[in-house]
């Protein structure tokens, strides 16, 4: 109820408790009592209308069943994801299949009857049959599908898949970066193999520091022979919109791509066939080459790390390496390189500081020497001379 304050103004105040028990409190000052009363009436009508809409939404999903929610989301997934990313829709389909195989939540169950305890039981059963990372992946897909239901099916806003513990108990292993000598061994074996495309895939990865999915998306239209550029398509952005990043095309790589294009013909759109870079095969041919070379197996990301490290250790500035790796900032590139090969010198400096005190002049001299680019190793930039056979 509105009341007059000591300064002569009128304070309108409103207390309203909605259907969920939440108390809404609002106040506002006015010069006239009539304005304060009118404001109170209008605000109360707004809150009552919002409360009625919430009740309507609550009733709309009461008849929705879990199986119907799954079917609607899978229809959306297969219509949304492109042919290239159809595997993502199939992954979500497998998540629902395994979700129903637990028999904790039946397809006929109403969405309004699903409780967090039911989802926790599903989580515990999945852990008994699948690895921790696999279970976390399934829960992630199911959580995303529930969020979709909140947006488009007016399902309850409390997502029962949220705040579940992680199923993976082991720490994630960092990507292994092979030494240059091991990479050269594998390249030589690939050049002599029955499948020449394997060699070109590895050589292109090393010359472009591309990700596996970027190699799969590479088309002949992205290879600018005249402009000496090659475009790598990525969706590793916040908006998930595909962008094409142009980087310089190495002369030796351009020669080999031209030869390969003459062999396969110009009718094929993509440079490499999908089977050579298929994620489901886990690049088994690369593992076989590593075993034949008697070296520790490495993957595509290891080659990417090796390319960035070789460029930086042989004189390329941080900005050039950033453009090669297609990072958004030099800070990200610096952290990436430190993780791959740079050693933390802080402990060494602290351990030696008590033995030999260092002056500011000596520290400045040391930093200047570290900032100077190293001599370019001819072996790194003349790979073709070593790999021609």
C-alpha positions as a Python dict, from the first residue, in 0.01 Angstrom:
ca = {
    (1, 'X'): (0, 0, 0),
    (2, 'X'): (126, 348, -85),
    (3, 'X'): (224, 584, 196),
    (4, 'X'): (359, 939, 224),
    (5, 'X'): (718, 994, 336),
    (6, 'X'): (864, 1281, 541),
    (7, 'X'): (985, 1462, 229),
    (8, 'X'): (627, 1475, 100),
    (9, 'X'): (666, 1213, -172),
    (10, 'X'): (460, 896, -199),
    (11, 'X'): (621, 551, -195),
    (12, 'X'): (448, 276, -387),
    (13, 'X'): (524, -73, -261),
    (14, 'X'): (421, -416, -376),
    (15, 'X'): (450, -763, -221),
    (16, 'X'): (350, -1062, -432),
    (17, 'X'): (401, -1436, -373),
    (18, 'X'): (390, -1649, -689),
    (19, 'X'): (276, -2009, -725),
    (20, 'X'): (626, -2138, -644),
    (21, 'X'): (638, -1951, -314),
    (22, 'X'): (879, -1684, -434),
    (23, 'X'): (816, -1340, -283),
    (24, 'X'): (846, -1041, -518),
    (25, 'X'): (904, -704, -351),
    (26, 'X'): (907, -375, -542),
    (27, 'X'): (910, -9, -435),
    (28, 'X'): (911, 321, -624),
    (29, 'X'): (874, 690, -525),
    (30, 'X'): (620, 928, -681),
    (31, 'X'): (516, 1291, -639),
    (32, 'X'): (144, 1207, -626),
    (33, 'X'): (-46, 935, -444),
    (34, 'X'): (-255, 858, -753),
    (35, 'X'): (58, 773, -954),
    (36, 'X'): (185, 545, -678),
    (37, 'X'): (-144, 354, -661),
    (38, 'X'): (-161, 321, -1040),
    (39, 'X'): (195, 185, -1050),
    (40, 'X'): (110, -73, -781),
    (41, 'X'): (-191, -194, -981),
    (42, 'X'): (4, -224, -1307),
    (43, 'X'): (296, -409, -1148),
    (44, 'X'): (64, -654, -974),
    (45, 'X'): (-107, -732, -1306),
    (46, 'X'): (233, -797, -1468),
    (47, 'X'): (335, -1039, -1194),
    (48, 'X'): (0, -1219, -1205),
    (49, 'X'): (25, -1257, -1583),
    (50, 'X'): (380, -1393, -1559),
    (51, 'X'): (265, -1637, -1292),
    (52, 'X'): (-18, -1760, -1515),
    (53, 'X'): (220, -1809, -1809),
    (54, 'X'): (454, -2010, -1588),
    (55, 'X'): (163, -2230, -1484),
    (56, 'X'): (69, -2279, -1851),
    (57, 'X'): (423, -2388, -1933),
    (58, 'X'): (419, -2622, -1636),
    (59, 'X'): (105, -2788, -1768),
    (60, 'X'): (233, -2806, -2128),
    (61, 'X'): (514, -3052, -2053),
    (62, 'X'): (314, -3261, -1809),
    (63, 'X'): (187, -3475, -2098),
    (64, 'X'): (525, -3491, -2279),
    (65, 'X'): (692, -3831, -2256),
    (66, 'X'): (1062, -3910, -2247),
    (67, 'X'): (1046, -4108, -2572),
    (68, 'X'): (876, -3818, -2751),
    (69, 'X'): (1143, -3579, -2627),
    (70, 'X'): (1417, -3811, -2757),
    (71, 'X'): (1252, -3847, -3099),
    (72, 'X'): (1202, -3473, -3139),
    (73, 'X'): (1560, -3397, -3044),
    (74, 'X'): (1702, -3663, -3278),
    (75, 'X'): (1493, -3525, -3562),
    (76, 'X'): (1639, -3182, -3489),
    (77, 'X'): (1995, -3321, -3468),
    (78, 'X'): (1986, -3504, -3801),
    (79, 'X'): (1828, -3204, -3974),
    (80, 'X'): (2075, -2956, -3825),
    (81, 'X'): (2412, -3126, -3854),
    (82, 'X'): (2567, -3144, -4199),
    (83, 'X'): (2673, -3465, -4368),
    (84, 'X'): (3029, -3406, -4250),
    (85, 'X'): (2915, -3383, -3887),
    (86, 'X'): (2650, -3653, -3915),
    (87, 'X'): (2864, -3859, -3676),
    (88, 'X'): (2770, -3609, -3401),
    (89, 'X'): (2402, -3683, -3451),
    (90, 'X'): (2475, -4057, -3446),
    (91, 'X'): (2670, -4008, -3123),
    (92, 'X'): (2368, -3842, -2965),
    (93, 'X'): (2152, -4126, -3093),
    (94, 'X'): (2380, -4379, -2923),
    (95, 'X'): (2359, -4178, -2600),
    (96, 'X'): (1979, -4207, -2598),
    (97, 'X'): (1997, -4577, -2688),
    (98, 'X'): (2226, -4652, -2394),
    (99, 'X'): (2016, -4424, -2173),
    (100, 'X'): (1706, -4636, -2235),
    (101, 'X'): (1903, -4964, -2213),
    (102, 'X'): (1955, -4897, -1842),
    (103, 'X'): (1576, -4943, -1801),
    (104, 'X'): (1570, -4684, -1523),
    (105, 'X'): (1374, -4435, -1731),
    (106, 'X'): (1126, -4583, -1978),
    (107, 'X'): (1026, -4405, -2301),
    (108, 'X'): (665, -4402, -2175),
    (109, 'X'): (756, -4210, -1858),
    (110, 'X'): (634, -3852, -1836),
    (111, 'X'): (897, -3579, -1838),
    (112, 'X'): (741, -3433, -1525),
    (113, 'X'): (813, -3760, -1339),
    (114, 'X'): (1188, -3767, -1416),
    (115, 'X'): (1387, -3706, -1098),
    (116, 'X'): (1755, -3643, -1035),
    (117, 'X'): (1772, -3972, -845),
    (118, 'X'): (1668, -4153, -1164),
    (119, 'X'): (1944, -3985, -1362),
    (120, 'X'): (2198, -4069, -1091),
    (121, 'X'): (2095, -4435, -1116),
    (122, 'X'): (2141, -4418, -1494),
    (123, 'X'): (2484, -4264, -1443),
    (124, 'X'): (2594, -4541, -1205),
    (125, 'X'): (2476, -4816, -1441),
    (126, 'X'): (2654, -4660, -1738),
    (127, 'X'): (2979, -4648, -1538),
    (128, 'X'): (2962, -5025, -1495),
    (129, 'X'): (2950, -5090, -1870),
    (130, 'X'): (3153, -4810, -2030),
    (131, 'X'): (3471, -4617, -1968),
    (132, 'X'): (3467, -4295, -1768),
    (133, 'X'): (3532, -4071, -2067),
    (134, 'X'): (3261, -4248, -2266),
    (135, 'X'): (3007, -4196, -1988),
    (136, 'X'): (3098, -3828, -1952),
    (137, 'X'): (3047, -3788, -2326),
    (138, 'X'): (2703, -3950, -2310),
    (139, 'X'): (2595, -3733, -2015),
    (140, 'X'): (2714, -3424, -2202),
    (141, 'X'): (2494, -3511, -2501),
    (142, 'X'): (2193, -3587, -2281),
    (143, 'X'): (2239, -3262, -2090),
    (144, 'X'): (2248, -3069, -2418),
    (145, 'X'): (1930, -3241, -2535),
    (146, 'X'): (1749, -3145, -2213),
    (147, 'X'): (1862, -2784, -2255),
    (148, 'X'): (1719, -2798, -2607),
    (149, 'X'): (1393, -2920, -2458),
    (150, 'X'): (1392, -2624, -2219),
    (151, 'X'): (1425, -2383, -2511),
    (152, 'X'): (1178, -2542, -2753),
    (153, 'X'): (955, -2789, -2564),
    (154, 'X'): (906, -2584, -2246),
    (155, 'X'): (1049, -2864, -2032),
    (156, 'X'): (1144, -2802, -1666),
    (157, 'X'): (1430, -2555, -1636),
    (158, 'X'): (1602, -2767, -1372),
    (159, 'X'): (1822, -2996, -1582),
    (160, 'X'): (1860, -3332, -1399),
    (161, 'X'): (2180, -3409, -1593),
    (162, 'X'): (2359, -3108, -1447),
    (163, 'X'): (2601, -3131, -1155),
    (164, 'X'): (2663, -3503, -1194),
    (165, 'X'): (3013, -3614, -1086),
    (166, 'X'): (3275, -3688, -1349),
    (167, 'X'): (3295, -4054, -1442),
    (168, 'X'): (3652, -4033, -1569),
    (169, 'X'): (3890, -4104, -1281),
    (170, 'X'): (4223, -4089, -1466),
    (171, 'X'): (4384, -3762, -1562),
    (172, 'X'): (4385, -3674, -1930),
    (173, 'X'): (4717, -3747, -2092),
    (174, 'X'): (4882, -3467, -2286),
    (175, 'X'): (4945, -3510, -2656),
    (176, 'X'): (5279, -3670, -2733),
    (177, 'X'): (5501, -3463, -2961),
    (178, 'X'): (5750, -3680, -3154),
    (179, 'X'): (6106, -3565, -3217),
    (180, 'X'): (6194, -3457, -3570),
    (181, 'X'): (6401, -3772, -3626),
    (182, 'X'): (6098, -3995, -3562),
    (183, 'X'): (5884, -3786, -3795),
    (184, 'X'): (6143, -3820, -4071),
    (185, 'X'): (6152, -4197, -4028),
    (186, 'X'): (5775, -4223, -4065),
    (187, 'X'): (5776, -3994, -4369),
    (188, 'X'): (6037, -4206, -4544),
    (189, 'X'): (5841, -4524, -4477),
    (190, 'X'): (5520, -4359, -4601),
    (191, 'X'): (5695, -4253, -4922),
    (192, 'X'): (5783, -4617, -4992),
    (193, 'X'): (5441, -4760, -4896),
    (194, 'X'): (5174, -4882, -5137),
    (195, 'X'): (4946, -4591, -5047),
    (196, 'X'): (5110, -4264, -5166),
    (197, 'X'): (4832, -4057, -5008),
    (198, 'X'): (4964, -4143, -4662),
    (199, 'X'): (5289, -3961, -4732),
    (200, 'X'): (5112, -3653, -4866),
    (201, 'X'): (4879, -3643, -4564),
    (202, 'X'): (5173, -3647, -4322),
    (203, 'X'): (5374, -3397, -4523),
    (204, 'X'): (5078, -3158, -4547),
    (205, 'X'): (5017, -3187, -4174),
    (206, 'X'): (5379, -3097, -4103),
    (207, 'X'): (5385, -2804, -4347),
    (208, 'X'): (5053, -2652, -4234),
    (209, 'X'): (5017, -2758, -3867),
    (210, 'X'): (4659, -2850, -3957),
    (211, 'X'): (4412, -3028, -3733),
    (212, 'X'): (4269, -3359, -3848),
    (213, 'X'): (3922, -3219, -3913),
    (214, 'X'): (4074, -2931, -4111),
    (215, 'X'): (4248, -3181, -4335),
    (216, 'X'): (3919, -3360, -4392),
    (217, 'X'): (3753, -3033, -4496),
    (218, 'X'): (4037, -2929, -4728),
    (219, 'X'): (3914, -2886, -5086),
    (220, 'X'): (4101, -2807, -5404),
    (221, 'X'): (3926, -2468, -5407),
    (222, 'X'): (4103, -2388, -5078),
    (223, 'X'): (4445, -2452, -5232),
    (224, 'X'): (4546, -2125, -5400),
    (225, 'X'): (4837, -2226, -5623),
    (226, 'X'): (4853, -1884, -5791),
    (227, 'X'): (4830, -1692, -5466),
    (228, 'X'): (5063, -1934, -5284),
    (229, 'X'): (4812, -1980, -5002),
    (230, 'X'): (4617, -2267, -4853),
    (231, 'X'): (4291, -2226, -4662),
    (232, 'X'): (4210, -2436, -4357),
    (233, 'X'): (3847, -2442, -4244),
    (234, 'X'): (3776, -2453, -3872),
    (235, 'X'): (3483, -2415, -3634),
    (236, 'X'): (3694, -2367, -3321),
    (237, 'X'): (3530, -2035, -3244),
    (238, 'X'): (3273, -1935, -2984),
    (239, 'X'): (2997, -1895, -3243),
    (240, 'X'): (3082, -2233, -3406),
    (241, 'X'): (3060, -2070, -3750),
    (242, 'X'): (3301, -2217, -4003),
    (243, 'X'): (3582, -1982, -4101),
    (244, 'X'): (3862, -2026, -4354),
    (245, 'X'): (4209, -1925, -4234),
    (246, 'X'): (4461, -1860, -4511),
    (247, 'X'): (4827, -1942, -4445),
    (248, 'X'): (5127, -1939, -4683),
    (249, 'X'): (5162, -2243, -4906),
    (250, 'X'): (5514, -2387, -4894),
    (251, 'X'): (5672, -2419, -5239),
    (252, 'X'): (5762, -2786, -5190),
    (253, 'X'): (5411, -2867, -5069),
    (254, 'X'): (5262, -2688, -5370),
    (255, 'X'): (5470, -2905, -5606),
    (256, 'X'): (5358, -3226, -5440),
    (257, 'X'): (4992, -3119, -5434),
    (258, 'X'): (5005, -3036, -5806),
    (259, 'X'): (5149, -3379, -5883),
    (260, 'X'): (4885, -3546, -5670),
    (261, 'X'): (4604, -3348, -5837),
    (262, 'X'): (4720, -3471, -6178),
    (263, 'X'): (4709, -3829, -6049),
    (264, 'X'): (4359, -3821, -5896),
    (265, 'X'): (4206, -3581, -6148),
    (266, 'X'): (4023, -3254, -6096),
    (267, 'X'): (3672, -3399, -6053),
    (268, 'X'): (3715, -3478, -5685),
    (269, 'X'): (3617, -3189, -5458),
    (270, 'X'): (3817, -3277, -5146),
    (271, 'X'): (4193, -3317, -5153),
    (272, 'X'): (4202, -3627, -4933),
    (273, 'X'): (3956, -3912, -4914),
    (274, 'X'): (3776, -3941, -4582),
    (275, 'X'): (3901, -4292, -4508),
    (276, 'X'): (4257, -4167, -4460),
    (277, 'X'): (4151, -3923, -4189),
    (278, 'X'): (3847, -4100, -4043),
    (279, 'X'): (3827, -4056, -3667),
    (280, 'X'): (3671, -4397, -3615),
    (281, 'X'): (3979, -4571, -3753),
    (282, 'X'): (4202, -4373, -3515),
    (283, 'X'): (4457, -4332, -3797),
    (284, 'X'): (4558, -4698, -3772),
    (285, 'X'): (4781, -4670, -4076),
    (286, 'X'): (4986, -4408, -3890),
    (287, 'X'): (5018, -4642, -3592),
    (288, 'X'): (5138, -4918, -3824),
    (289, 'X'): (5402, -4687, -3970),
    (290, 'X'): (5520, -4595, -3620),
    (291, 'X'): (5543, -4962, -3526),
    (292, 'X'): (5737, -5039, -3845),
    (293, 'X'): (5977, -4754, -3768),
    (294, 'X'): (6011, -4887, -3409),
    (295, 'X'): (5926, -4553, -3249),
    (296, 'X'): (5669, -4434, -2997),
    (297, 'X'): (5330, -4386, -3169),
    (298, 'X'): (5209, -4030, -3220),
    (299, 'X'): (4900, -3870, -3366),
    (300, 'X'): (4793, -3577, -3578),
    (301, 'X'): (4804, -3332, -3287),
    (302, 'X'): (5161, -3440, -3216),
    (303, 'X'): (5256, -3341, -3571),
    (304, 'X'): (5081, -3006, -3522),
    (305, 'X'): (5279, -2944, -3203),
    (306, 'X'): (5601, -3044, -3378),
    (307, 'X'): (5537, -2800, -3664),
    (308, 'X'): (5479, -2507, -3429),
    (309, 'X'): (5780, -2599, -3216),
    (310, 'X'): (6014, -2635, -3515),
    (311, 'X'): (5907, -2299, -3653),
    (312, 'X'): (5961, -2120, -3322),
    (313, 'X'): (6292, -2282, -3227),
    (314, 'X'): (6435, -2202, -3570),
    (315, 'X'): (6371, -1830, -3566),
    (316, 'X'): (6001, -1768, -3639),
    (317, 'X'): (5855, -1495, -3419),
    (318, 'X'): (5559, -1558, -3193),
    (319, 'X'): (5319, -1376, -3427),
    (320, 'X'): (5417, -1597, -3722),
    (321, 'X'): (5369, -1911, -3513),
    (322, 'X'): (5031, -1777, -3400),
    (323, 'X'): (4922, -1741, -3764),
    (324, 'X'): (5054, -2089, -3844),
    (325, 'X'): (4864, -2251, -3555),
    (326, 'X'): (4565, -2018, -3617),
    (327, 'X'): (4528, -1916, -3255),
    (328, 'X'): (4319, -1617, -3153),
    (329, 'X'): (4593, -1450, -2949),
    (330, 'X'): (4970, -1463, -2898),
    (331, 'X'): (4905, -1537, -2530),
    (332, 'X'): (4738, -1862, -2633),
    (333, 'X'): (5032, -1947, -2860),
    (334, 'X'): (5283, -1871, -2587),
    (335, 'X'): (5103, -2102, -2343),
    (336, 'X'): (5084, -2369, -2613),
    (337, 'X'): (5459, -2356, -2684),
    (338, 'X'): (5548, -2354, -2315),
    (339, 'X'): (5340, -2664, -2267),
    (340, 'X'): (5514, -2842, -2556),
    (341, 'X'): (5884, -2781, -2512),
    (342, 'X'): (5980, -2483, -2297),
    (343, 'X'): (6120, -2558, -1954),
    (344, 'X'): (6035, -2349, -1651),
    (345, 'X'): (6360, -2177, -1552),
    (346, 'X'): (6228, -2033, -1226),
    (347, 'X'): (6339, -2329, -1011),
    (348, 'X'): (6685, -2334, -1169),
    (349, 'X'): (6729, -1961, -1110),
    (350, 'X'): (6622, -1992, -747),
    (351, 'X'): (6851, -2289, -681),
    (352, 'X'): (7154, -2110, -826),
    (353, 'X'): (7081, -1766, -679),
    (354, 'X'): (7232, -1851, -338),
    (355, 'X'): (7556, -1975, -497),
    (356, 'X'): (7641, -1686, -727),
    (357, 'X'): (7465, -1351, -686),
    (358, 'X'): (7362, -1199, -1017),
    (359, 'X'): (7362, -828, -1093),
    (360, 'X'): (7092, -646, -1285),
    (361, 'X'): (7334, -601, -1575),
    (362, 'X'): (7394, -976, -1605),
    (363, 'X'): (7020, -1046, -1589),
    (364, 'X'): (6951, -791, -1865),
    (365, 'X'): (7229, -939, -2079),
    (366, 'X'): (7086, -1289, -2038),
    (367, 'X'): (6739, -1173, -2140),
    (368, 'X'): (6877, -1001, -2451),
    (369, 'X'): (7054, -1320, -2554),
    (370, 'X'): (6734, -1520, -2507),
    (371, 'X'): (6534, -1272, -2714),
    (372, 'X'): (6765, -1304, -3015),
    (373, 'X'): (6639, -1555, -3275),
    (374, 'X'): (6845, -1867, -3315),
    (375, 'X'): (7013, -1964, -3637),
    (376, 'X'): (6778, -2139, -3876),
    (377, 'X'): (6851, -2508, -3898),
    (378, 'X'): (6880, -2592, -4264),
    (379, 'X'): (6770, -2948, -4192),
    (380, 'X'): (6426, -2828, -4087),
    (381, 'X'): (6361, -2614, -4393),
    (382, 'X'): (6502, -2854, -4650),
    (383, 'X'): (6286, -3151, -4566),
    (384, 'X'): (6243, -3228, -4933),
    (385, 'X'): (6614, -3306, -4970),
    (386, 'X'): (6590, -3569, -4698),
    (387, 'X'): (6250, -3706, -4797),
    (388, 'X'): (6277, -3726, -5172),
    (389, 'X'): (6338, -4100, -5154),
}
